[in-house]
Coordinates of C-alpha atoms and ligand atoms in Angstrom, one line a residue:
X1 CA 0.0 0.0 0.0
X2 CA 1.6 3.7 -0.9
X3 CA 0.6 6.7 0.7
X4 CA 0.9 9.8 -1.7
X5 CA 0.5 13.4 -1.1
X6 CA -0.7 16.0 -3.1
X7 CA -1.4 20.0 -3.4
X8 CA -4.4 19.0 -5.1
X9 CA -8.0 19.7 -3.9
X10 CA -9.8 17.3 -2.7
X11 CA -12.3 17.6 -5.8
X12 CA -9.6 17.3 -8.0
X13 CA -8.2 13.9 -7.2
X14 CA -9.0 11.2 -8.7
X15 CA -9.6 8.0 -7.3
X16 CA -12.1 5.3 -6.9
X17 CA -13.2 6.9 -3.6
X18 CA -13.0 10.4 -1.7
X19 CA -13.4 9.7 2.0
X20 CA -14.8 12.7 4.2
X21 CA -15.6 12.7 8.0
X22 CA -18.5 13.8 10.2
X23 CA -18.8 13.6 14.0
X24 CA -21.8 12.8 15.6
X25 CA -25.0 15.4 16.1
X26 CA -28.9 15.2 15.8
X27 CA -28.1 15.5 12.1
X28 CA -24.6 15.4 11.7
X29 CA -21.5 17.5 12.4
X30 CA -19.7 18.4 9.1
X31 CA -15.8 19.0 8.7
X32 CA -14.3 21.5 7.0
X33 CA -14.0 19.2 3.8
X34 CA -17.3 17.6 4.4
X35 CA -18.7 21.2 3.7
X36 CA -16.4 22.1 1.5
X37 CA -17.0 19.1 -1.2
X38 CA -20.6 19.8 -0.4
X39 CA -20.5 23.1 -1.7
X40 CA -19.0 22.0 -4.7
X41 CA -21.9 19.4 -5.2
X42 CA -24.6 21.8 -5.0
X43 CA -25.6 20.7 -1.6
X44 CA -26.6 17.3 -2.7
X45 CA -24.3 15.4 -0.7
X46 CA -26.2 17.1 2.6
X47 CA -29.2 16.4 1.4
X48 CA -28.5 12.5 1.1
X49 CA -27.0 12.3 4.1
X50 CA -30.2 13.6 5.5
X51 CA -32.6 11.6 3.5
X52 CA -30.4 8.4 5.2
X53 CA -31.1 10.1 8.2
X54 CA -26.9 9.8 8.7
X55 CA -26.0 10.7 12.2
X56 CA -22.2 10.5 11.8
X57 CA -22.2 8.1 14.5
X58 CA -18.7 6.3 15.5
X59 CA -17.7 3.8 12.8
X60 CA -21.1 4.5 10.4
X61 CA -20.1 4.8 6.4
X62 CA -22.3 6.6 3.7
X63 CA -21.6 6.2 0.6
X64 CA -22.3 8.7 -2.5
X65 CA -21.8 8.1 -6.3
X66 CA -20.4 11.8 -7.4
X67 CA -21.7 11.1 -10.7
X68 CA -18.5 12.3 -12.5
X69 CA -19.1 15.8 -10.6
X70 CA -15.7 15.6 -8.9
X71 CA -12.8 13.4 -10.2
X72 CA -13.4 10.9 -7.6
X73 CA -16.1 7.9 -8.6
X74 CA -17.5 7.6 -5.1
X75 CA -17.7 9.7 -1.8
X76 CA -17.5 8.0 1.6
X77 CA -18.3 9.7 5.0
X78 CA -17.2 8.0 7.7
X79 CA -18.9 8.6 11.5
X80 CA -16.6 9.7 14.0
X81 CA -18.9 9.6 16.9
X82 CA -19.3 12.3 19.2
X83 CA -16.5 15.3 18.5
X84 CA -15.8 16.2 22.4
X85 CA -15.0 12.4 22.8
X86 CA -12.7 12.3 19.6
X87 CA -9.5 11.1 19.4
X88 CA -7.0 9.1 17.7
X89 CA -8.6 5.6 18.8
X90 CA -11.5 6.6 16.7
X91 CA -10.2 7.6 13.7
X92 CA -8.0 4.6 13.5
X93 CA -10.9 2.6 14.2
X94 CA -13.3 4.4 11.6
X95 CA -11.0 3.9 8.9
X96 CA -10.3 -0.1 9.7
X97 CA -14.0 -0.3 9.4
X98 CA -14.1 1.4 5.7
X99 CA -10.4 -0.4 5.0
X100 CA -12.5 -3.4 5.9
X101 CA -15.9 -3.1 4.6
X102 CA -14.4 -2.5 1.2
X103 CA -11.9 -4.5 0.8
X104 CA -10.9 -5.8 -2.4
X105 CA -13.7 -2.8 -3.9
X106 CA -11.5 0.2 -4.4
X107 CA -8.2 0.4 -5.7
X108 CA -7.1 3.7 -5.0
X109 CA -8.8 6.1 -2.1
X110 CA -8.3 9.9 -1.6
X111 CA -8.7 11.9 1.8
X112 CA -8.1 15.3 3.4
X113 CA -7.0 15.4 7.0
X114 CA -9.3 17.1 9.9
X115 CA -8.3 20.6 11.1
X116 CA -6.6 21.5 14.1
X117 CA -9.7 23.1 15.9
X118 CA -11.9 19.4 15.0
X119 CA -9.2 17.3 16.8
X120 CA -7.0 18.2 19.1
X121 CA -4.2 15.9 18.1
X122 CA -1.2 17.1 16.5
X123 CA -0.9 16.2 12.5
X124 CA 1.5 13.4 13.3
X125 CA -1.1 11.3 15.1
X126 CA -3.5 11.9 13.4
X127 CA -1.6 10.6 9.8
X128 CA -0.3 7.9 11.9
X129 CA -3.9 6.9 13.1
X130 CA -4.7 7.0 9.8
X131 CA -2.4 5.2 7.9
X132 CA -2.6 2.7 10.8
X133 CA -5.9 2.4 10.4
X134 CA -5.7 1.7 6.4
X135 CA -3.0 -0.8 7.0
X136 CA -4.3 -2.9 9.8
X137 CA -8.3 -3.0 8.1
X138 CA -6.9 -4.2 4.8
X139 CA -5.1 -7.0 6.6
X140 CA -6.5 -10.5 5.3
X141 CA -4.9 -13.9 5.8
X142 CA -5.4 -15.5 2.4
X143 CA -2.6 -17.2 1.7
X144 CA -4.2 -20.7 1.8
X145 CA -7.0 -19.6 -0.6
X146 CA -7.9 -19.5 -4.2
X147 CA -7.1 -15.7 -5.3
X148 CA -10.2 -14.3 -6.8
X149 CA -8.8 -12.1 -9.6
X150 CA -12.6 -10.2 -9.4
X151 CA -10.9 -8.2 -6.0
X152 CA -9.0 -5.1 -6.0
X153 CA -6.2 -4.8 -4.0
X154 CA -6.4 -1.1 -2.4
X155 CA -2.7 0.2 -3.9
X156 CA -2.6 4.1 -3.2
X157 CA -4.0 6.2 -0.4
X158 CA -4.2 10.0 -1.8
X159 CA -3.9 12.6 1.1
X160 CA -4.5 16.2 0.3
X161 CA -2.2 18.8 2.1
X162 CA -1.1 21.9 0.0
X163 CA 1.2 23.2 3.2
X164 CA 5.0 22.3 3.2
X165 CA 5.4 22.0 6.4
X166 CA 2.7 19.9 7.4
X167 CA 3.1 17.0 4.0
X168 CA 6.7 16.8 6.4
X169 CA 4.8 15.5 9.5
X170 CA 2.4 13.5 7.4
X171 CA 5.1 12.0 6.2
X172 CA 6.8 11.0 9.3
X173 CA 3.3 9.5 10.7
X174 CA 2.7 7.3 7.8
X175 CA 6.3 6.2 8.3
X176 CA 6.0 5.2 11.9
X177 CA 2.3 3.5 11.3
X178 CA 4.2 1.4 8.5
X179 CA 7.0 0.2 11.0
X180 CA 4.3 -0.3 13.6
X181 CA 2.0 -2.4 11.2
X182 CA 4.9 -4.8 10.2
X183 CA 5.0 -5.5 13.7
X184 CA 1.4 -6.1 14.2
X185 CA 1.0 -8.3 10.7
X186 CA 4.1 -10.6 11.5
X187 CA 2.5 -11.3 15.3
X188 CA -0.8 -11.8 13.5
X189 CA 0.6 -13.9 10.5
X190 CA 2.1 -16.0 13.2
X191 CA -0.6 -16.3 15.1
X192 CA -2.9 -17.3 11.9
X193 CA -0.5 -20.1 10.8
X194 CA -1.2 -23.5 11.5
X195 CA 0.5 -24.9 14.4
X196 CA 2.3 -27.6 11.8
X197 CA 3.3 -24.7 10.5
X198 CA 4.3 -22.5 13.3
X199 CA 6.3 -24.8 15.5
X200 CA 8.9 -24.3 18.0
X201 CA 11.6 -24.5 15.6
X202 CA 9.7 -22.2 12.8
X203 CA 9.9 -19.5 16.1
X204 CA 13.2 -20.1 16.7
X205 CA 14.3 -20.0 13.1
X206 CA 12.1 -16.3 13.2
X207 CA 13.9 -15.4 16.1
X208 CA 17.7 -15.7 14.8
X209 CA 16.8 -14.8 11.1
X210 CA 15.7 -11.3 13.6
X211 CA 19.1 -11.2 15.0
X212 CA 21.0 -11.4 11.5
X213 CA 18.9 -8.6 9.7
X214 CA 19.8 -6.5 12.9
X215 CA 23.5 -5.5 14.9
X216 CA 21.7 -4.5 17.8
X217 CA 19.9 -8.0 18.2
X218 CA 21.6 -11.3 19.1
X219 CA 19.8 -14.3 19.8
X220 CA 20.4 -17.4 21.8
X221 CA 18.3 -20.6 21.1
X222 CA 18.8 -23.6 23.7
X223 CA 17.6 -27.0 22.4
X224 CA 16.3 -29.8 24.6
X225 CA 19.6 -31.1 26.5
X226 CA 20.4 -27.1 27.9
X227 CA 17.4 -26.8 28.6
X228 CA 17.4 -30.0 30.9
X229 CA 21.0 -29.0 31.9
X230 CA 19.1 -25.5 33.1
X231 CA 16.9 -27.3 35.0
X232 CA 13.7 -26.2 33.3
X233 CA 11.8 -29.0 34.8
X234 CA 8.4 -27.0 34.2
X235 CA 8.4 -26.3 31.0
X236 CA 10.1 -29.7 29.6
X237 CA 7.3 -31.4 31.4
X238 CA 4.9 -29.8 29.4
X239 CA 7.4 -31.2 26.5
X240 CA 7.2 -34.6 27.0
X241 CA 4.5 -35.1 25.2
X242 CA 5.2 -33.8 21.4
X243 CA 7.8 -35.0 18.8
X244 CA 8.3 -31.8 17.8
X245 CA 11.9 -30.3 19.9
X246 CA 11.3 -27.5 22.5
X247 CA 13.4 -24.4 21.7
X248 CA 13.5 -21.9 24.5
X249 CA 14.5 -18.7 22.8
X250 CA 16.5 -15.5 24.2
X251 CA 16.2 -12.7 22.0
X252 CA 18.4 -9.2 23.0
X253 CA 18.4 -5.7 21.9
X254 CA 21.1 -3.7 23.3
X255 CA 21.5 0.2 22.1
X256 CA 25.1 1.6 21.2
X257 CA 25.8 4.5 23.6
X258 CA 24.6 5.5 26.8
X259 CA 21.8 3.6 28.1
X260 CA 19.7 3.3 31.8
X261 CA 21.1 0.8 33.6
X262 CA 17.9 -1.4 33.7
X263 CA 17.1 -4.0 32.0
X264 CA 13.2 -5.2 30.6
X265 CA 12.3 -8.7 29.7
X266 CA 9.2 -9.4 27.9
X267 CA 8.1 -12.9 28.3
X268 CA 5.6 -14.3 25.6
X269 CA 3.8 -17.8 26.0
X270 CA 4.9 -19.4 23.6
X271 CA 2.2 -22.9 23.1
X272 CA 2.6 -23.3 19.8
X273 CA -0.3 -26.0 20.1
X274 CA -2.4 -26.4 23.1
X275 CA -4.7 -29.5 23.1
X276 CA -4.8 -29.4 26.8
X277 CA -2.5 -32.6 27.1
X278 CA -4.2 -36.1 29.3
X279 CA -6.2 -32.9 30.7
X280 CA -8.1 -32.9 27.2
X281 CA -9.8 -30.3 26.2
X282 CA -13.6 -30.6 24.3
X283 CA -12.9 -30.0 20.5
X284 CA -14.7 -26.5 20.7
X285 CA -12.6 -25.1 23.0
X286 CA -9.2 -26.7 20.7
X287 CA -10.5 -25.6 17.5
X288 CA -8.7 -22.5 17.9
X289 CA -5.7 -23.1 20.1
X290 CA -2.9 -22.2 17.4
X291 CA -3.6 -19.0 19.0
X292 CA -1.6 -20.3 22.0
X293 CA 1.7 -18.6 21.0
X294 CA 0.0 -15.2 20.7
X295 CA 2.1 -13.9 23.2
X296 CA 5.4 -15.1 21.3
X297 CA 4.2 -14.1 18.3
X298 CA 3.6 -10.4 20.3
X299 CA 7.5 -10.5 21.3
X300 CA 8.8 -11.4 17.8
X301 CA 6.7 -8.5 16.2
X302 CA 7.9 -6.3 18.7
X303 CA 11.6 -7.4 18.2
X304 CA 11.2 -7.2 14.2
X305 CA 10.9 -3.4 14.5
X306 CA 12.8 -2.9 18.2
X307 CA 15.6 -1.9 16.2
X308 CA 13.7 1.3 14.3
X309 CA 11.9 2.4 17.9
X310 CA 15.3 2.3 19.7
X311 CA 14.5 2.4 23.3
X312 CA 17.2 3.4 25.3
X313 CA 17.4 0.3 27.9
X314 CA 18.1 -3.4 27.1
X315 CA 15.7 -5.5 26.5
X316 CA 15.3 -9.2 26.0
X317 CA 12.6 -11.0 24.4
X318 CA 11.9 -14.7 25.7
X319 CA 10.1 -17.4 24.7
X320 CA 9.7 -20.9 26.3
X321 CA 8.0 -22.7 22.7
X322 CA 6.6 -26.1 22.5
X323 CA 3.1 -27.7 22.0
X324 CA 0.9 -29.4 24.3
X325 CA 0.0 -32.7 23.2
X326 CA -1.1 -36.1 24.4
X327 CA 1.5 -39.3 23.6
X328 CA 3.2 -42.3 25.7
X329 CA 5.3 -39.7 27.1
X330 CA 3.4 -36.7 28.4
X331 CA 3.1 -35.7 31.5
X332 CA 0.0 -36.6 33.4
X333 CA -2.1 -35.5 36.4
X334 CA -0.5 -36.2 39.9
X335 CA 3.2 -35.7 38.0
X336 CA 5.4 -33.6 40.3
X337 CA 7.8 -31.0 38.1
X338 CA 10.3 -29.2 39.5
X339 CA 10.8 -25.9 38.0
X340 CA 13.8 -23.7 37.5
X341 CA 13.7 -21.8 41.0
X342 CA 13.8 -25.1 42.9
X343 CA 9.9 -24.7 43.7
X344 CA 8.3 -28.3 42.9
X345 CA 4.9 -27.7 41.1
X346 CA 1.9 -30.6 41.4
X347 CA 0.1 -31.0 38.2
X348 CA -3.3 -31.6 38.9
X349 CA -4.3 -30.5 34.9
X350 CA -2.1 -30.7 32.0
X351 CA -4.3 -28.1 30.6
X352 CA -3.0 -25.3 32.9
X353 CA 0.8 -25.9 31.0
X354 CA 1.0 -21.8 30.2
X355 CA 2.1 -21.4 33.8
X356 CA 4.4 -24.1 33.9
X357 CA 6.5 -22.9 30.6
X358 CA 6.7 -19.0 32.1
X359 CA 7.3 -20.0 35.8
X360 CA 10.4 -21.3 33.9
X361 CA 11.1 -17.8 31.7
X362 CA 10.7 -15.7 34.6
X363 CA 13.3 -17.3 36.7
X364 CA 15.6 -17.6 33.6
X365 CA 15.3 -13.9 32.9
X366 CA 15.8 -13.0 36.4
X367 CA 19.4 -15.3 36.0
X368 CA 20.3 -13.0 33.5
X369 CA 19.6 -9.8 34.8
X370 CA 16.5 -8.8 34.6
X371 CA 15.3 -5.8 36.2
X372 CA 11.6 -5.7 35.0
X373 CA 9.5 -8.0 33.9
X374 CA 6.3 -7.7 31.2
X375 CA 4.5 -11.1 29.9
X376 CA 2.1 -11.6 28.0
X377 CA 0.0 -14.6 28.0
X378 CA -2.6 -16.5 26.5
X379 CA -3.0 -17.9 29.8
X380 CA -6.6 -18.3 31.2
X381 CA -10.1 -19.0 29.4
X382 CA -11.7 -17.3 33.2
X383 CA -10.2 -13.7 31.9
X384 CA -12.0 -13.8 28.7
X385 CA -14.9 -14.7 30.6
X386 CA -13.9 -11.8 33.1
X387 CA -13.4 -9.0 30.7
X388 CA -14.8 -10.0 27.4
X389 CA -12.7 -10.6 24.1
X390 CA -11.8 -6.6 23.9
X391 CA -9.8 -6.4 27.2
X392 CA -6.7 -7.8 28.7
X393 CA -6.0 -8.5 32.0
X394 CA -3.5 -6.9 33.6
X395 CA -2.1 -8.1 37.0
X396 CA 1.2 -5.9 38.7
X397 CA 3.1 -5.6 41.9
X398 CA 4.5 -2.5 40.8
X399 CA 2.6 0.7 40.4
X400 CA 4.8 2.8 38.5
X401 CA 5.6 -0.3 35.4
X402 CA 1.7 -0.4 35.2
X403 CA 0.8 3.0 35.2
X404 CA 3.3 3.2 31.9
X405 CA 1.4 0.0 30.7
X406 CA -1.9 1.5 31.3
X407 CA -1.1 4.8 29.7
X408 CA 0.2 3.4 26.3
X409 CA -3.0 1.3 26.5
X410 CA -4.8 4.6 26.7
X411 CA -2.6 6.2 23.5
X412 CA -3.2 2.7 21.3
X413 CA -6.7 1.7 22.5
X414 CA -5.4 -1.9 22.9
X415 CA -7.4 -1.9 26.1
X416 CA -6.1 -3.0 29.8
X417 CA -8.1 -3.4 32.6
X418 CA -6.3 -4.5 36.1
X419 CA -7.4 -7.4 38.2
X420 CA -5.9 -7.9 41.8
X421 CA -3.8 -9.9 42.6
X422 CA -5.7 -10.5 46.3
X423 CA -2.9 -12.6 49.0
X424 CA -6.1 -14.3 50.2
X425 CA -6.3 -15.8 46.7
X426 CA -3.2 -17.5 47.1
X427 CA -4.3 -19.9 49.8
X428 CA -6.5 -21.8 46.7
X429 CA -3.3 -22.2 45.1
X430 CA -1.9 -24.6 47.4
X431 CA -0.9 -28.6 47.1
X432 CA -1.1 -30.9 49.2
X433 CA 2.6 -32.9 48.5
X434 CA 4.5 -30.4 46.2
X435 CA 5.1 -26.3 46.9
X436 CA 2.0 -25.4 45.1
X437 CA -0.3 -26.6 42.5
X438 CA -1.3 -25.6 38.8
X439 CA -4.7 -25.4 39.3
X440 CA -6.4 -23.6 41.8
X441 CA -8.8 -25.6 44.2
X442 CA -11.7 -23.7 42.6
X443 CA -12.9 -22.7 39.2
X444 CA -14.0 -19.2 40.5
X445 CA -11.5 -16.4 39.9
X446 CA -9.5 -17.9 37.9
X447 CA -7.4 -15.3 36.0
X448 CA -6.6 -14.4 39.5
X449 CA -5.2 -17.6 40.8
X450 CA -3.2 -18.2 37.1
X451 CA -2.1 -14.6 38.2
X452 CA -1.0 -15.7 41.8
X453 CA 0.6 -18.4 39.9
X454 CA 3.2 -16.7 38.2
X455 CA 3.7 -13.9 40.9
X456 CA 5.6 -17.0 42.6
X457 CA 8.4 -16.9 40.2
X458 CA 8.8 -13.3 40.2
X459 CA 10.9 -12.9 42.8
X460 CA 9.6 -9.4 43.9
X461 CA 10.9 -7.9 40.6
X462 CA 8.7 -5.3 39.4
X463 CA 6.5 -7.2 37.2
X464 CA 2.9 -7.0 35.1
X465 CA 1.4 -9.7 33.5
X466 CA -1.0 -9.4 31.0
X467 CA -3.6 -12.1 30.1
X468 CA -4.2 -12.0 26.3
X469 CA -6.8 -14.9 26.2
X470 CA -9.7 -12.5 25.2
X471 CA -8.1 -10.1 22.8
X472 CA -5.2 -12.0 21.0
X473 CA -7.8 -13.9 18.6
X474 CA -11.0 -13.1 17.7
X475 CA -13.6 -15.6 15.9
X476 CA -15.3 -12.7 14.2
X477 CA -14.5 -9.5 12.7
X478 CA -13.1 -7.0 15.1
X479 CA -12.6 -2.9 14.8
X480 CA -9.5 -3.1 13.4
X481 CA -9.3 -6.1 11.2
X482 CA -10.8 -9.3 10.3
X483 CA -10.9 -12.6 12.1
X484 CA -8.1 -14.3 13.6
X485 CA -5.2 -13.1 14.8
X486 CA -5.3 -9.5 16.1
X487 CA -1.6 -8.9 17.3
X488 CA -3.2 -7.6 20.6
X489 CA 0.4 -6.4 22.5
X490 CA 2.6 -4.8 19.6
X491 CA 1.0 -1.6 19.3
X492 CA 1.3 -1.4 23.3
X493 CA 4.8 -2.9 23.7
X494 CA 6.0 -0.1 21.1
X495 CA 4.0 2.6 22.3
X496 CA 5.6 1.4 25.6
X497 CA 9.4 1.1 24.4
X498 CA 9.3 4.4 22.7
X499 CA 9.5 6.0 25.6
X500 CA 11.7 4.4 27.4
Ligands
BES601 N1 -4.5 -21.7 26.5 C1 -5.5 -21.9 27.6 C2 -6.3 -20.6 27.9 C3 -7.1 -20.0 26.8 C4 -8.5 -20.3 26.7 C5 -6.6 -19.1 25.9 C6 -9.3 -19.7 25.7 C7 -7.4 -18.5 24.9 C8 -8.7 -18.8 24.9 C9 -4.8 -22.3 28.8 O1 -3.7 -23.1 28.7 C10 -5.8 -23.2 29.6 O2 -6.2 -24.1 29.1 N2 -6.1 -22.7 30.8 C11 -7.0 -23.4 31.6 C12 -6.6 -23.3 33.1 C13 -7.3 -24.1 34.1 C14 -7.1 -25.6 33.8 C15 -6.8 -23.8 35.4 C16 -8.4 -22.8 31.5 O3 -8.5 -21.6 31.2 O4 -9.4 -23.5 31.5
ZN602 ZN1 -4.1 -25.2 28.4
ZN603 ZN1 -2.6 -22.8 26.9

């Protein structure tokens, strides 16, 4: 997809569509261009927006056929809901849903940004959101199906800016959403591969092809025996059971010159396949478990752009990959693993094997220096039943990593909502004959208890864990793309790094 800009008017572009905006009134707000095409069209775009009684409401499209009276074949306005609730979230999210809505219709679109007194962010954002927004809607996983030569692909995005000054910062935004979006597509590519596809070796292979494209990136990949020779008992018991090698994989990024002396790990579950193990789960609830490595495939996105964000901190990326499947060998219910840290762990479900892989990430990445800790985790069904599919959980023991978490959740609209992570709780953790168990002795509050869980191998480091079971994969069309894989944690992580 190119983004082109032009002196032009908006009238005198052509292109298979012109897309205006409206914000939301009894009738309908207009914008600047929204009035000033009108004009040009006699009022006749007004007056069909008020004969579809078109409120401008968030994420509503009308659609006009100009009728050769401009150079553009169609006019769309897109709803941006109400304008003293506006902001970049929105516009991102109204132009997915046109992106996405006509995909494979239009070939080429045109559009004139919103002035400074209709949004209050600065031209940047707003081409960022924009672009974002174009990128992410188009998005389709397709690669498996027969191409229907009937669908357009959407090539060129015209934007209309006649100032100097202002095509600069355009420019720059589109630039950033492009790095962002490669991110975002290669966590959601992952995610939408099959799991004989995406294994842990296909991840690890990912991983070190990262490190050679980049001289700030090394990457370290341990195979099955130094993983034993760690002691990872966890997360090789949840190993046992698949032909298919673990790789546990340690990605770095460390900045030339001076950089704070703290160091981040982000720690992605990485279950390339979970089928619950002996623990079985129905075949609804497996149909979509390739998503199990969403937070991996977060990581690797994250690392494939690190490089272009340039926080100023080390960071690692880690990854404890495998699947969890059912054979001769796998672990079963009443096994006794003992993990990294020396803490044994009774396994009462071979379905709760998230835990038992990170328990073993976390303690590796405190080894190695870790100051702060972020994961991400695909790790309990109870939080999409908690918060829905839009929301992550987010579970900390450190105010001031969180409030930075829930601040770039606020910028992206990749939305966070915090769950506590109550010491009572940890009571329904216990075991009877090992140092605690993997599944809580109830079913109620259970993104709490996997929470609890992992707080165990924290060692006190500040820490926030995110539980990405609702938003990492959706089974039907979301705001800013189609089914599948979202990516849920890239947008975040950068927004997050950025400022570091
Ligand atoms: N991968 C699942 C959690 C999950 C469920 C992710 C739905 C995405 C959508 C995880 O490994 C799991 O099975 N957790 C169990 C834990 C329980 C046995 C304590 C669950 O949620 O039922
Ligand atoms: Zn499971
Ligand atoms: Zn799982």
């Amino acid at each position: 997809m190119n983004f082109e800009i032009t002196s032009k008017k908006l009238d005198q572009i052509s292109s298979d569509g012109l897309v205006l905006f409206a914000f939301e009134g009894d009738k309908f707000v207009p914008t600047k261009n929204l009035l000033y095409v009108d004009k040009i069209l006699n009022g006749f775009l007004f007056n069909s927006l008020y004969f579809d009684n078109f409120k401008g409401k968030k994420n509503a499209i009308f659609s006009f056929d100009t009728q050769k009276k401009i150079l553009a074949s169609k006019i769309f306005v897109l709803g941006l809901g109400k304008k003293e609730e506006f902001d970049q979230n929105k516009l991102r999210s109204a132009i997915a849903t046109f992106a996405k809505n006509y995909r494979g219709k239009l070939s080429s679109v045109s559009l004139g940004l919103l002035t400074d007194s209709e949004t209050k962010q600065d031209i940047y954002l707003q081409s960022q959101s924009i672009a974002e927004g174009f990128i992410l809607g188009n998005y389709l996983f397709n690669k498996y199906k027969k191409k229907d030569d009937n669908l357009k692909e959407l090539e060129t995005i015209i934007i209309s800016e006649e100032n100097k000054a202002s095509s600069i910062k355009i420019k720059e935004g589109i630039e950033t959403a492009k790095l962002i979006c490669e991110g975002v597509i290669l966590a959601r590519d992952l995610v939408n591969e099959p799991a004989a596809v995406i294994t842990p070796t296909s991840l690890a292979k990912i991983a070190s092809d990262l490190a050679k494209k980049n001289k700030e990136i090394t990457c370290k990949i341990y195979e099955r025996e130094e993983i034993e020779k760690m002691g990872m008992g966890a997360f090789l018991g949840v190993a046992l059971g698949s032909d298919t090698p673990p790789k546990f994989i340690h990605l770095e990024y460390s900045p030339a010159g001076s950089i704070k002396k703290e160091k981040l790990a982000i720690v992605g579950k990485g279950i390339t396949f979970d089928s619950g193990g002996v623990s079985i789960k129905p075949e609804s609830s497996m149909m979509t478990m390739k998503c199990d490595m969403a937070g991996a495939a977060a990581v690797l996105g994250v690392f494939s752009v690190i490089s272009q964000i340039k926080p100023k901190m080390k960071v690692m990326g880690i990854i404890a990959a495998t699947p969890n499947l059912i054979s001769g060998k796998a672990f079963v219910p009443g096994d006794i693993l003992t993990s990294m840290s020396g803490k044994t762990i009774e396994v009462l479900s071979t379905d709760a094997e998230g835990r038992l892989t990170m328990a073993d990430a976390f303690t590796y990445t405190i080894k190695k220096g870790a100051t702060e800790i972020i994961d991400l985790a695909t790790l309990t069904g109870a939080c999409e039943v908690a918060l829905g599919t839009d929301i992550a959980g987010l579970f900390s023991n450190n105010d001031s990593l969180k409030e930075k978490l829930l601040k770039s959740s606020k910028k992206t609209g990749e939305h966070l909502w915090e769950l506590p992570l109550l010491v009572e709780y940890k009571e329904l953790n216990k075991s009877d004959v090992a140092d605690i168990s993997n599944i809580p002795s109830t079913r109620y509050g259970g993104a709490i208890t996997g929470g609890l869980f992992l707080q165990e191998f924290v060692e006190e480091k500040p820490w926030v864990h995110l539980d990405i079971s609702g938003p990492a994969f959706y089974e039907k069309e979301h705001e800013l793309g189609q089914k599948g894989g979202t990516g849920f944690g890239v947008r975040l992580l950068i927004d997050l790094l950025k400022d570091l």
